[in-house]
Amino acid sequence: MITLDALTKIFPGGVRALDAIDLTIADGEFFALLGPSGCGKTTLLRTIAGLEIPTSGRVHIDGADVTALPPGRRDIAMVFQDYAIFPHMSVAENIAYPLRIKKTPRAERTRKATEVAARLSLTELLLRRPAQLSGGQQQRVALARAIACHPAAFLFDEPLSNLDARLRLEARTFLKRLQRDLAVTTVFVTHDQAEALALADRIAVMSHGRMIQIGTPADIFQRPATTFVASFIGSTPMNLLPATFRDGALHVAGAVRAGAPGLTGGDDLLYGVRPEYMTLSATERGDGIPGTVAVHENLGTGVLVTLEADGLLIQAVAPEGDEPPLGTRRWAVPARSLLYRDGRLIA
Ligand code: ATP
């Protein structure tokens, strides 16, 4: 279990990379840190690892305060984007390296390295040097080295980002299975939301050194807590349409929709609908937003249709072959919607 108490990191020059972060990651959990470039993901991971000293706050691993301990005494293994495997060592030597540092006897080292290599399908490659391996194989060597010393936690910093798209998907599935089998607490940094949604038990979405939302992939996808999360998550961003509440109903760009319980008046609302939940009606509807079909984009799984509606752009996903022709009039009818005020989810 990893617990962070009011963890703050201010770099020389005043950049507040972590801003009073409180977080508990459960034993065995796969936890993803997701957010745009510069939001503090790597700094958080490095602070858990002991590679950065926090300005204030504490880090606990399995109940013990490790804030003052150097990385080597924290019982964690880190895998970086560039793998950081040693070019002058064979695969076998690379895997056994942490055991050598721990002064594990040679016979035991060889046994463990062979066992871990078999688990990661590296047996045939044990005598090769990293330069003789593919990117995916190098990544597996880095993983094997991390696993060999049975750490209390894995810390991964974008470990899949150097792989091509197909290998990346394979490695993702592999990593997920491995983590399930080993049940080791894992903190995984990525800026790829599809990766975070696919892998994690829980995700923290970060911005400017803070955690904006922490939840399961379903929570984060279906009920983004803020408009920042709503526009960051999803392969196509959520429609966020200005709305007003009056006379007991919501008015959204020419459509009249039912209000939410407890909603009071105001014109400072944003009506959020994922393109996947927006349908396009060919006939006029009072609860639909009228517009003209302006753009088609093929997503492979469907077509993203952009409707121009009185200065607003509204996006809907239509089944392939069923997309309305360009220039035709349609009514965008939301199936599921969220309501934001001052950037925060209210209904
Ligand atoms: P990326 O996805 O681009 O790797 P990140 O979310 O991992 O970004 P960090 O690398 O943690 O972000 O950086 C957080 C902030 O701290 C950024 O504004 C960065 O410029 C700043 N920062 C990081 N390391 C240092 C440093 N050694 N000295 C000064 N500022 C730093």
XYZ file of C-alpha atoms and ligand atoms in Angstrom:
378
model
C 0.000 0.000 0.000
C 1.291 3.448 -0.934
C 0.066 6.480 0.993
C 0.871 10.081 0.142
C 0.168 12.832 2.682
C -0.001 16.436 1.481
C 2.850 15.742 -0.925
C 4.232 18.955 -2.411
C 7.169 19.501 -4.732
C 8.303 22.980 -5.661
C 11.284 23.051 -8.035
C 13.923 25.781 -7.859
C 12.466 28.639 -9.867
C 9.091 28.161 -8.198
C 7.354 25.534 -10.363
C 4.826 23.791 -8.117
C 4.956 20.356 -9.768
C 2.973 18.654 -6.945
C 0.442 20.561 -4.911
C -0.565 18.944 -1.581
C -1.422 15.512 -2.970
C -3.271 13.098 -0.673
C -3.670 9.599 -2.048
C -3.859 5.968 -0.958
C -3.095 3.227 -3.477
C -4.312 -0.161 -2.273
C -2.151 -3.262 -2.061
C -2.172 -5.012 -5.440
C -3.919 -2.145 -7.210
C -3.099 -1.053 -10.778
C -3.208 2.732 -10.530
C -2.722 5.034 -13.540
C -1.623 8.670 -13.465
C -3.038 10.446 -16.479
C -2.776 14.041 -17.568
C -1.356 16.482 -20.100
C 2.348 17.162 -20.477
C 3.826 18.993 -17.488
C 1.019 18.179 -15.034
C 3.403 16.462 -12.599
C 2.991 12.729 -13.364
C 6.696 11.919 -13.626
C 7.540 14.076 -10.612
C 4.979 12.166 -8.545
C 6.380 8.809 -9.642
C 9.958 9.934 -8.979
C 8.967 11.198 -5.548
C 7.405 7.822 -4.673
C 10.608 6.161 -5.930
C 12.837 8.462 -3.860
C 14.495 10.035 -6.917
C 13.007 13.417 -5.933
C 12.835 14.771 -2.388
C 9.447 16.390 -1.676
C 9.399 20.005 -0.501
C 6.854 18.925 2.124
C 4.553 15.988 2.853
C 5.228 12.295 3.441
C 5.415 9.039 1.451
C 4.475 5.767 3.178
C 4.967 2.288 1.719
C 3.179 -0.523 3.550
C 2.699 1.746 6.556
C 6.374 2.722 6.899
C 7.443 6.333 6.378
C 10.018 6.153 3.556
C 10.230 9.905 2.859
C 13.853 10.046 3.995
C 14.934 6.687 2.523
C 17.046 6.517 -0.660
C 15.546 4.703 -3.707
C 17.519 1.501 -3.080
C 15.900 0.998 0.320
C 12.283 1.437 -0.750
C 11.636 -2.065 -2.149
C 10.250 -0.777 -5.439
C 11.175 -1.335 -9.078
C 10.922 1.324 -11.744
C 10.568 0.808 -15.502
C 11.178 3.870 -17.656
C 10.189 4.814 -21.176
C 13.734 4.133 -22.449
C 13.952 0.838 -20.437
C 17.432 1.779 -19.117
C 18.796 -1.740 -19.631
C 22.579 -2.061 -19.700
C 23.923 -2.349 -23.286
C 27.155 -4.147 -22.252
C 25.343 -6.931 -20.372
C 23.542 -9.967 -21.757
C 19.804 -10.390 -21.201
C 20.536 -12.871 -18.395
C 22.946 -10.458 -16.688
C 20.500 -7.591 -17.029
C 17.701 -9.600 -15.408
C 19.944 -10.800 -12.575
C 21.469 -7.360 -11.952
C 19.216 -6.252 -9.056
C 19.821 -9.618 -7.395
C 23.574 -9.114 -7.756
C 23.244 -5.709 -6.089
C 21.353 -7.414 -3.260
C 24.248 -9.894 -3.005
C 22.038 -12.901 -3.774
C 24.262 -16.036 -4.240
C 25.103 -16.825 -7.882
C 23.153 -20.124 -8.116
C 20.016 -18.480 -6.741
C 20.474 -15.527 -9.122
C 20.698 -17.802 -12.135
C 17.675 -19.819 -11.019
C 15.525 -16.712 -10.524
C 16.665 -15.033 -13.748
C 15.895 -18.209 -15.728
C 12.475 -18.526 -14.116
C 11.536 -14.880 -14.790
C 12.900 -15.071 -18.347
C 10.676 -18.086 -19.045
C 7.640 -16.226 -17.760
C 8.353 -13.346 -20.155
C 9.237 -15.602 -23.143
C 12.879 -14.540 -23.084
C 14.494 -17.967 -22.624
C 15.824 -18.121 -26.188
C 17.356 -14.657 -25.857
C 19.221 -14.969 -22.542
C 22.693 -14.716 -24.104
C 21.950 -11.805 -26.429
C 22.910 -8.173 -25.865
C 20.177 -5.457 -25.883
C 21.371 -4.182 -29.288
C 20.401 -7.582 -30.755
C 16.795 -7.295 -29.538
C 13.635 -5.665 -30.898
C 11.981 -2.817 -28.979
C 9.327 -5.153 -27.605
C 11.955 -7.655 -26.441
C 13.981 -4.900 -24.746
C 10.849 -3.787 -22.978
C 10.285 -7.338 -21.709
C 13.876 -7.467 -20.419
C 13.249 -4.254 -18.455
C 10.075 -5.815 -17.033
C 11.873 -9.056 -16.206
C 14.563 -7.125 -14.345
C 11.856 -5.299 -12.368
C 10.096 -8.546 -11.483
C 13.235 -10.506 -10.545
C 13.613 -8.905 -7.128
C 9.945 -9.266 -6.061
C 9.416 -5.610 -5.175
C 6.532 -4.310 -3.048
C 5.548 -2.028 -5.946
C 6.214 -1.368 -9.625
C 6.509 2.193 -10.870
C 6.136 2.519 -14.639
C 6.864 5.742 -16.517
C 5.315 5.416 -19.991
C 6.921 1.982 -20.454
C 5.054 1.278 -23.700
C 5.517 4.578 -25.495
C 8.543 3.480 -27.550
C 6.668 0.568 -29.122
C 4.797 0.711 -32.407
C 0.984 0.623 -32.292
C 0.548 -3.140 -32.685
C 3.335 -4.129 -30.270
C 2.005 -1.584 -27.835
C -1.405 -3.271 -27.763
C 0.229 -6.683 -27.290
C 2.474 -5.368 -24.521
C -0.529 -3.773 -22.839
C -2.426 -7.060 -22.639
C 0.710 -8.838 -21.515
C 1.391 -6.275 -18.781
C -2.163 -6.442 -17.513
C -2.039 -10.242 -17.249
C 1.350 -10.177 -15.592
C 0.236 -7.608 -13.019
C -2.900 -9.671 -12.247
C -0.790 -12.830 -11.801
C 1.820 -11.182 -9.591
C -0.706 -8.957 -7.740
C 1.977 -6.315 -7.174
C 0.863 -2.721 -6.543
C 1.558 -0.795 -9.738
C 1.650 2.918 -10.457
C 1.623 3.620 -14.170
C 2.253 7.009 -15.765
C 0.810 7.632 -19.195
C -0.520 10.473 -21.276
C -2.454 7.931 -23.353
C -5.961 7.789 -21.988
C -6.898 4.626 -23.907
C -3.990 2.887 -22.160
C -5.070 4.169 -18.736
C -8.710 3.164 -19.326
C -7.670 -0.296 -20.522
C -5.151 -1.107 -17.794
C -6.028 0.587 -14.545
C -8.228 -0.397 -11.621
C -8.315 3.324 -10.818
C -7.117 6.430 -12.621
C -6.079 9.820 -11.285
C -6.443 12.647 -13.795
C -3.897 15.341 -12.971
C -3.577 18.985 -13.919
C -1.058 21.534 -12.602
C 0.212 19.300 -9.807
C -3.236 18.417 -8.483
C -5.518 15.413 -8.775
C -8.656 16.621 -10.470
C -10.505 13.297 -10.322
C -9.717 9.839 -8.981
C -11.973 6.969 -9.987
C -12.482 3.746 -11.895
C -12.179 3.946 -15.689
C -15.999 3.782 -15.900
C -16.406 6.700 -13.413
C -13.911 8.837 -15.237
C -15.363 8.107 -18.667
C -19.055 8.287 -17.815
C -19.082 10.991 -15.130
C -16.112 13.314 -15.581
C -16.095 15.531 -12.470
C -15.011 18.656 -14.323
C -15.106 20.007 -17.873
C -11.300 19.596 -17.957
C -11.644 15.826 -17.413
C -14.611 15.711 -19.817
C -12.616 17.235 -22.631
C -9.435 15.258 -21.838
C -11.008 11.767 -21.709
C -12.597 10.010 -24.676
C -11.192 9.370 -28.137
C -13.436 12.151 -29.388
C -13.957 14.956 -26.866
C -17.313 15.472 -25.188
C -19.675 18.066 -26.647
C -19.931 20.898 -24.099
C -22.780 23.157 -25.150
C -23.826 26.424 -23.462
C -27.236 25.992 -21.792
C -29.702 28.068 -19.783
C -32.317 26.944 -17.318
C -35.619 28.806 -17.396
C -39.337 28.038 -16.999
C -38.480 24.593 -15.618
C -36.585 23.438 -18.698
C -33.088 23.468 -20.136
C -32.541 25.365 -23.356
C -29.602 24.062 -25.352
C -28.921 25.652 -28.743
C -32.527 25.628 -29.911
C -33.501 22.388 -28.164
C -35.678 22.182 -25.066
C -34.617 19.429 -22.687
C -35.855 18.300 -19.276
C -34.069 19.995 -16.361
C -32.363 18.143 -13.526
C -33.820 17.739 -10.016
C -32.920 20.673 -7.763
C -31.639 22.788 -10.634
C -32.117 26.510 -10.156
C -32.071 29.274 -12.740
C -29.008 30.468 -14.529
C -27.393 30.775 -17.891
C -23.924 29.689 -16.852
C -24.405 25.987 -17.594
C -22.622 23.602 -19.939
C -24.524 20.627 -21.269
C -22.170 17.701 -21.842
C -22.862 14.832 -24.258
C -20.387 12.309 -25.609
C -20.504 11.980 -29.415
C -21.166 8.250 -28.888
C -24.452 9.140 -27.131
C -25.633 11.727 -29.650
C -28.030 10.515 -32.352
C -28.989 12.393 -35.502
C -32.669 12.565 -36.396
C -33.761 13.310 -39.964
C -37.092 14.687 -38.731
C -37.632 17.814 -36.653
C -37.766 17.258 -32.886
C -38.268 19.814 -30.099
C -35.706 18.014 -27.921
C -33.130 17.941 -30.740
C -30.614 20.606 -31.723
C -31.047 21.629 -35.374
C -27.987 21.930 -37.591
C -26.381 21.202 -40.945
C -23.996 18.302 -41.566
C -20.588 19.906 -42.168
C -17.837 17.256 -41.848
C -17.403 13.470 -41.916
C -14.395 11.786 -40.266
C -13.978 8.036 -40.503
C -13.099 6.494 -37.135
C -12.849 2.932 -38.427
C -15.619 1.862 -36.035
C -18.068 4.516 -37.263
C -18.177 7.999 -38.684
C -17.752 11.151 -36.614
C -20.263 13.635 -37.985
C -19.900 17.346 -37.224
C -23.103 19.346 -37.267
C -22.975 23.108 -37.570
C -25.707 24.516 -35.363
C -26.003 28.284 -35.304
C -22.299 28.895 -34.695
C -21.828 25.788 -32.504
C -20.145 22.576 -33.624
C -21.830 19.401 -32.401
C -20.328 15.965 -32.912
C -22.107 12.625 -33.148
C -20.895 9.146 -34.033
C -22.980 7.499 -36.766
C -22.683 3.858 -37.833
C -20.496 3.395 -40.905
C -22.610 3.707 -44.071
C -25.427 5.382 -42.137
C -23.914 8.864 -41.897
C -26.194 11.664 -43.114
C -24.974 13.320 -46.356
C -22.999 16.558 -46.135
C -25.151 19.677 -46.299
C -28.339 17.966 -45.049
C -30.348 19.177 -42.071
C -30.405 17.032 -38.925
C -31.502 17.269 -35.271
C -28.924 16.149 -32.709
C -30.687 14.271 -29.910
C -28.654 13.488 -26.764
C -29.196 10.096 -25.158
C -27.169 10.687 -21.998
C -26.135 14.062 -20.753
C -24.245 15.705 -17.907
C -24.568 19.225 -16.602
C -21.674 21.438 -15.522
C -21.701 24.763 -13.683
C -18.472 26.706 -13.103
C -16.641 23.775 -14.695
C -17.936 21.259 -12.115
C -20.374 18.392 -12.601
C -23.711 19.213 -10.947
C -26.061 16.637 -12.486
P 5.297 14.776 -19.416
O 4.034 14.034 -19.751
O 5.622 15.820 -20.430
O 6.449 13.883 -19.062
P 4.702 15.242 -16.601
O 3.245 15.311 -16.309
O 5.398 13.970 -16.300
O 4.958 15.665 -18.108
P 6.667 16.492 -14.900
O 7.840 16.005 -15.670
O 6.366 15.857 -13.605
O 5.363 16.462 -15.816
O 6.849 18.064 -14.688
C 5.946 18.837 -13.896
C 6.390 20.296 -13.901
O 7.625 20.425 -13.184
C 6.646 20.850 -15.289
O 6.224 22.191 -15.303
C 8.157 20.754 -15.439
O 8.638 21.752 -16.303
C 8.617 20.997 -14.012
N 9.896 20.296 -13.718
C 10.133 18.952 -13.808
N 11.395 18.657 -13.426
C 11.976 19.835 -13.098
C 13.276 20.205 -12.617
N 14.215 19.286 -12.388
N 13.506 21.517 -12.390
C 12.549 22.458 -12.603
N 11.312 22.174 -13.033
C 11.015 20.886 -13.284
